[in-house]
Amino acid sequence: MNRKIEIFVFVLLFSIFLTSCTKPFTEEDNGRTINLGIYDPFEIELAGNPSTGYIWDVLSYDSTLIKQVGKAEFEPIDDKIGSGGNYTFNFQTIAAGQPTLVLIYYR
């Protein structure tokens, strides 16, 4: 009986680990419907280059269903001046529903 409990706990913890280790959503996911649970964190990663004057920003979302966690971060792909890279936005679901999240790349 004790062995069954240990296996169940391992499977449960492993399932939680896999759920929390999803890869970031990217431009390839644009327009897709994504199923998440309540309080699930998720990350959006978009290519950009702030040295061109363009930036990614959040245009709109339903703040009763999801929340942004922190500010967007930019990580250049290399250390050269003017290099492009990736903007990362972190969000978390806070209620059930079907929100639309809109990000914009603008100058």
Short mmCIF file of N, CA and C in Angstrom, two decimals:
data_model
loop_
_atom_site.label_atom_id
_atom_site.label_comp_id
_atom_site.label_asym_id
_atom_site.label_seq_id
_atom_site.Cartn_x
_atom_site.Cartn_y
_atom_site.Cartn_z
N MET A 1 0.83 -1.19 0.00
CA MET A 1 0.00 0.00 0.00
C MET A 1 0.87 1.26 0.00
N ASN A 2 1.93 1.27 0.81
CA ASN A 2 2.82 2.42 0.90
C ASN A 2 3.49 2.69 -0.44
N ARG A 3 3.85 1.65 -1.17
CA ARG A 3 4.50 1.79 -2.48
C ARG A 3 3.56 2.46 -3.48
N LYS A 4 2.27 2.14 -3.45
CA LYS A 4 1.30 2.76 -4.35
C LYS A 4 1.19 4.26 -4.08
N ILE A 5 1.24 4.65 -2.83
CA ILE A 5 1.16 6.07 -2.47
C ILE A 5 2.40 6.80 -2.99
N GLU A 6 3.58 6.19 -2.85
CA GLU A 6 4.82 6.81 -3.35
C GLU A 6 4.76 7.01 -4.86
N ILE A 7 4.27 6.02 -5.58
CA ILE A 7 4.17 6.11 -7.04
C ILE A 7 3.17 7.21 -7.42
N PHE A 8 2.03 7.27 -6.73
CA PHE A 8 1.03 8.28 -7.01
C PHE A 8 1.59 9.69 -6.78
N VAL A 9 2.30 9.89 -5.68
CA VAL A 9 2.89 11.20 -5.38
C VAL A 9 3.92 11.56 -6.44
N PHE A 10 4.73 10.60 -6.88
CA PHE A 10 5.72 10.87 -7.92
C PHE A 10 5.05 11.29 -9.22
N VAL A 11 4.02 10.55 -9.63
CA VAL A 11 3.30 10.87 -10.87
C VAL A 11 2.65 12.24 -10.76
N LEU A 12 2.05 12.54 -9.62
CA LEU A 12 1.41 13.84 -9.41
C LEU A 12 2.43 14.97 -9.50
N LEU A 13 3.56 14.84 -8.81
CA LEU A 13 4.59 15.87 -8.85
C LEU A 13 5.18 16.01 -10.24
N PHE A 14 5.38 14.89 -10.93
CA PHE A 14 5.92 14.93 -12.29
C PHE A 14 4.95 15.63 -13.23
N SER A 15 3.64 15.39 -13.07
CA SER A 15 2.62 16.05 -13.90
C SER A 15 2.62 17.55 -13.66
N ILE A 16 2.74 17.96 -12.41
CA ILE A 16 2.81 19.39 -12.08
C ILE A 16 4.05 20.00 -12.70
N PHE A 17 5.18 19.30 -12.63
CA PHE A 17 6.42 19.79 -13.21
C PHE A 17 6.28 19.97 -14.72
N LEU A 18 5.70 18.98 -15.41
CA LEU A 18 5.54 19.08 -16.86
C LEU A 18 4.60 20.22 -17.24
N THR A 19 3.54 20.41 -16.47
CA THR A 19 2.60 21.48 -16.76
C THR A 19 3.26 22.84 -16.61
N SER A 20 4.12 23.01 -15.61
CA SER A 20 4.73 24.31 -15.37
C SER A 20 5.93 24.56 -16.27
N CYS A 21 6.36 23.58 -17.04
CA CYS A 21 7.53 23.72 -17.90
C CYS A 21 7.16 23.81 -19.37
N THR A 22 6.03 24.41 -19.67
CA THR A 22 5.68 24.55 -21.07
C THR A 22 6.58 25.58 -21.71
N LYS A 23 6.84 25.40 -22.98
CA LYS A 23 7.69 26.34 -23.69
C LYS A 23 6.92 27.64 -23.91
N PRO A 24 7.63 28.73 -24.16
CA PRO A 24 6.94 30.00 -24.40
C PRO A 24 6.11 29.95 -25.68
N PHE A 25 5.01 30.69 -25.68
CA PHE A 25 4.23 30.86 -26.89
C PHE A 25 4.95 31.89 -27.75
N THR A 26 4.89 31.71 -29.07
CA THR A 26 5.60 32.58 -30.00
C THR A 26 4.64 33.09 -31.07
N GLU A 27 5.20 33.80 -32.04
CA GLU A 27 4.41 34.32 -33.15
C GLU A 27 3.71 33.19 -33.90
N GLU A 28 4.28 32.00 -33.88
CA GLU A 28 3.65 30.85 -34.53
C GLU A 28 2.31 30.49 -33.90
N ASP A 29 2.10 30.89 -32.65
CA ASP A 29 0.86 30.61 -31.95
C ASP A 29 -0.20 31.68 -32.17
N ASN A 30 0.11 32.71 -32.94
CA ASN A 30 -0.81 33.80 -33.20
C ASN A 30 -2.13 33.27 -33.76
N GLY A 31 -3.24 33.66 -33.13
CA GLY A 31 -4.56 33.24 -33.58
C GLY A 31 -5.02 31.90 -33.04
N ARG A 32 -4.14 31.17 -32.36
CA ARG A 32 -4.51 29.87 -31.80
C ARG A 32 -5.30 30.03 -30.52
N THR A 33 -6.14 29.06 -30.24
CA THR A 33 -6.79 28.96 -28.94
C THR A 33 -5.92 28.07 -28.07
N ILE A 34 -5.59 28.55 -26.89
CA ILE A 34 -4.69 27.82 -25.99
C ILE A 34 -5.45 27.52 -24.70
N ASN A 35 -5.44 26.28 -24.28
CA ASN A 35 -6.15 25.88 -23.07
C ASN A 35 -5.20 25.86 -21.89
N LEU A 36 -5.54 26.63 -20.87
CA LEU A 36 -4.76 26.70 -19.64
C LEU A 36 -5.70 26.55 -18.46
N GLY A 37 -5.16 26.13 -17.34
CA GLY A 37 -5.94 26.06 -16.12
C GLY A 37 -5.90 27.38 -15.38
N ILE A 38 -6.76 27.52 -14.40
CA ILE A 38 -6.75 28.73 -13.56
C ILE A 38 -5.46 28.77 -12.76
N TYR A 39 -4.85 29.93 -12.69
CA TYR A 39 -3.57 30.22 -12.01
C TYR A 39 -2.36 29.64 -12.74
N ASP A 40 -2.53 29.21 -13.99
CA ASP A 40 -1.39 28.73 -14.77
C ASP A 40 -0.57 29.92 -15.27
N PRO A 41 0.73 29.89 -15.06
CA PRO A 41 1.57 30.93 -15.66
C PRO A 41 1.82 30.58 -17.12
N PHE A 42 2.02 31.60 -17.94
CA PHE A 42 2.43 31.36 -19.32
C PHE A 42 3.30 32.51 -19.80
N GLU A 43 4.09 32.22 -20.81
CA GLU A 43 5.10 33.16 -21.29
C GLU A 43 4.93 33.33 -22.80
N ILE A 44 5.09 34.56 -23.26
CA ILE A 44 5.05 34.85 -24.69
C ILE A 44 6.41 35.43 -25.06
N GLU A 45 7.02 34.87 -26.10
CA GLU A 45 8.34 35.31 -26.55
C GLU A 45 8.23 35.73 -28.02
N LEU A 46 8.61 37.00 -28.29
CA LEU A 46 8.49 37.54 -29.64
C LEU A 46 9.79 38.19 -30.07
N ALA A 47 10.18 37.93 -31.32
CA ALA A 47 11.40 38.50 -31.86
C ALA A 47 11.20 39.98 -32.16
N GLY A 48 12.24 40.76 -31.90
CA GLY A 48 12.17 42.19 -32.18
C GLY A 48 13.54 42.82 -32.10
N ASN A 49 13.58 44.11 -32.39
CA ASN A 49 14.84 44.84 -32.34
C ASN A 49 14.57 46.27 -31.92
N PRO A 50 14.77 46.60 -30.65
CA PRO A 50 14.47 47.95 -30.17
C PRO A 50 15.37 49.02 -30.77
N SER A 51 16.52 48.65 -31.32
CA SER A 51 17.41 49.66 -31.90
C SER A 51 16.81 50.26 -33.18
N THR A 52 15.78 49.63 -33.74
CA THR A 52 15.10 50.16 -34.93
C THR A 52 14.02 51.17 -34.55
N GLY A 53 13.78 51.30 -33.24
CA GLY A 53 12.71 52.17 -32.78
C GLY A 53 11.40 51.44 -32.54
N TYR A 54 11.33 50.18 -32.95
CA TYR A 54 10.11 49.38 -32.75
C TYR A 54 10.21 48.60 -31.45
N ILE A 55 9.08 48.48 -30.76
CA ILE A 55 9.02 47.68 -29.54
C ILE A 55 7.72 46.88 -29.53
N TRP A 56 7.74 45.78 -28.80
CA TRP A 56 6.53 45.02 -28.53
C TRP A 56 5.91 45.56 -27.26
N ASP A 57 4.58 45.64 -27.23
CA ASP A 57 3.87 46.09 -26.05
C ASP A 57 2.51 45.41 -25.99
N VAL A 58 1.94 45.36 -24.80
CA VAL A 58 0.60 44.78 -24.62
C VAL A 58 -0.41 45.86 -24.98
N LEU A 59 -1.30 45.55 -25.92
CA LEU A 59 -2.34 46.50 -26.33
C LEU A 59 -3.60 46.31 -25.49
N SER A 60 -4.03 45.05 -25.33
CA SER A 60 -5.25 44.82 -24.54
C SER A 60 -5.34 43.36 -24.08
N TYR A 61 -6.05 43.19 -22.98
CA TYR A 61 -6.43 41.87 -22.48
C TYR A 61 -7.45 42.06 -21.38
N ASP A 62 -8.18 41.01 -21.04
CA ASP A 62 -9.20 41.07 -19.99
C ASP A 62 -8.53 40.83 -18.63
N SER A 63 -8.36 41.90 -17.87
CA SER A 63 -7.63 41.80 -16.60
C SER A 63 -8.42 41.08 -15.51
N THR A 64 -9.66 40.70 -15.79
CA THR A 64 -10.40 39.89 -14.82
C THR A 64 -10.11 38.40 -15.02
N LEU A 65 -9.44 38.07 -16.14
CA LEU A 65 -9.16 36.66 -16.45
C LEU A 65 -7.67 36.33 -16.47
N ILE A 66 -6.83 37.29 -16.86
CA ILE A 66 -5.38 37.08 -16.85
C ILE A 66 -4.70 38.33 -16.31
N LYS A 67 -3.50 38.15 -15.79
CA LYS A 67 -2.73 39.30 -15.32
C LYS A 67 -1.31 39.20 -15.85
N GLN A 68 -0.73 40.37 -16.11
CA GLN A 68 0.66 40.41 -16.52
C GLN A 68 1.52 40.35 -15.27
N VAL A 69 2.57 39.55 -15.32
CA VAL A 69 3.48 39.39 -14.19
C VAL A 69 4.79 40.09 -14.55
N GLY A 70 5.03 41.23 -13.94
CA GLY A 70 6.24 41.99 -14.23
C GLY A 70 6.15 42.72 -15.56
N LYS A 71 7.27 43.28 -15.96
CA LYS A 71 7.33 43.99 -17.23
C LYS A 71 8.00 43.12 -18.28
N ALA A 72 7.78 43.48 -19.54
CA ALA A 72 8.43 42.75 -20.62
C ALA A 72 9.94 42.91 -20.51
N GLU A 73 10.65 41.86 -20.87
CA GLU A 73 12.12 41.89 -20.84
C GLU A 73 12.64 41.64 -22.25
N PHE A 74 13.74 42.30 -22.60
CA PHE A 74 14.38 42.09 -23.89
C PHE A 74 15.72 41.43 -23.68
N GLU A 75 15.96 40.36 -24.44
CA GLU A 75 17.22 39.62 -24.38
C GLU A 75 17.83 39.60 -25.78
N PRO A 76 18.95 40.32 -26.00
CA PRO A 76 19.56 40.31 -27.34
C PRO A 76 20.13 38.94 -27.66
N ILE A 77 20.18 38.61 -28.97
CA ILE A 77 20.71 37.30 -29.36
C ILE A 77 22.23 37.27 -29.31
N ASP A 78 22.88 38.44 -29.34
CA ASP A 78 24.33 38.49 -29.14
C ASP A 78 24.69 39.86 -28.57
N ASP A 79 25.97 40.12 -28.35
CA ASP A 79 26.38 41.35 -27.67
C ASP A 79 26.74 42.49 -28.64
N LYS A 80 26.42 42.33 -29.91
CA LYS A 80 26.71 43.38 -30.89
C LYS A 80 25.69 44.52 -30.77
N ILE A 81 26.16 45.73 -30.96
CA ILE A 81 25.28 46.90 -30.91
C ILE A 81 24.23 46.79 -32.02
N GLY A 82 22.97 47.03 -31.67
CA GLY A 82 21.89 46.98 -32.65
C GLY A 82 21.35 45.60 -32.93
N SER A 83 21.79 44.61 -32.16
CA SER A 83 21.32 43.24 -32.38
C SER A 83 19.85 43.09 -32.02
N GLY A 84 19.19 42.27 -32.78
CA GLY A 84 17.83 41.88 -32.44
C GLY A 84 17.85 40.85 -31.33
N GLY A 85 16.69 40.47 -30.92
CA GLY A 85 16.59 39.48 -29.86
C GLY A 85 15.14 39.12 -29.61
N ASN A 86 14.83 38.78 -28.37
CA ASN A 86 13.48 38.36 -28.01
C ASN A 86 12.93 39.16 -26.84
N TYR A 87 11.69 39.58 -27.00
CA TYR A 87 10.93 40.18 -25.90
C TYR A 87 10.18 39.05 -25.21
N THR A 88 10.20 39.04 -23.90
CA THR A 88 9.47 38.03 -23.13
C THR A 88 8.45 38.70 -22.23
N PHE A 89 7.20 38.25 -22.35
CA PHE A 89 6.10 38.73 -21.52
C PHE A 89 5.62 37.56 -20.67
N ASN A 90 5.41 37.80 -19.38
CA ASN A 90 4.92 36.76 -18.48
C ASN A 90 3.52 37.12 -18.00
N PHE A 91 2.65 36.13 -18.03
CA PHE A 91 1.25 36.30 -17.62
C PHE A 91 0.85 35.12 -16.74
N GLN A 92 -0.32 35.29 -16.10
CA GLN A 92 -0.90 34.20 -15.32
C GLN A 92 -2.41 34.29 -15.45
N THR A 93 -3.05 33.14 -15.61
CA THR A 93 -4.50 33.12 -15.62
C THR A 93 -4.98 33.32 -14.18
N ILE A 94 -6.10 34.01 -14.00
CA ILE A 94 -6.62 34.23 -12.64
C ILE A 94 -8.09 33.83 -12.50
N ALA A 95 -8.73 33.50 -13.64
CA ALA A 95 -10.12 33.06 -13.60
C ALA A 95 -10.42 32.31 -14.90
N ALA A 96 -11.52 31.60 -14.90
CA ALA A 96 -11.93 30.86 -16.09
C ALA A 96 -12.57 31.82 -17.09
N GLY A 97 -12.36 31.55 -18.36
CA GLY A 97 -12.96 32.38 -19.40
C GLY A 97 -12.20 32.24 -20.70
N GLN A 98 -12.54 33.09 -21.66
CA GLN A 98 -11.92 33.06 -22.98
C GLN A 98 -11.42 34.45 -23.36
N PRO A 99 -10.36 34.91 -22.71
CA PRO A 99 -9.86 36.25 -23.02
C PRO A 99 -9.08 36.27 -24.32
N THR A 100 -8.97 37.45 -24.89
CA THR A 100 -8.11 37.67 -26.05
C THR A 100 -6.98 38.57 -25.59
N LEU A 101 -5.77 38.17 -25.89
CA LEU A 101 -4.58 38.93 -25.52
C LEU A 101 -4.00 39.51 -26.80
N VAL A 102 -3.85 40.84 -26.85
CA VAL A 102 -3.37 41.50 -28.06
C VAL A 102 -2.06 42.22 -27.75
N LEU A 103 -1.02 41.86 -28.51
CA LEU A 103 0.27 42.55 -28.40
C LEU A 103 0.54 43.26 -29.72
N ILE A 104 1.27 44.37 -29.65
CA ILE A 104 1.51 45.18 -30.84
C ILE A 104 2.99 45.51 -30.96
N TYR A 105 3.50 45.51 -32.18
CA TYR A 105 4.87 45.87 -32.48
C TYR A 105 4.81 47.23 -33.18
N TYR A 106 5.26 48.27 -32.52
CA TYR A 106 5.08 49.62 -33.06
C TYR A 106 6.26 50.52 -32.76
N ARG A 107 6.25 51.66 -33.42
CA ARG A 107 7.28 52.69 -33.19
C ARG A 107 6.59 53.92 -32.67
#
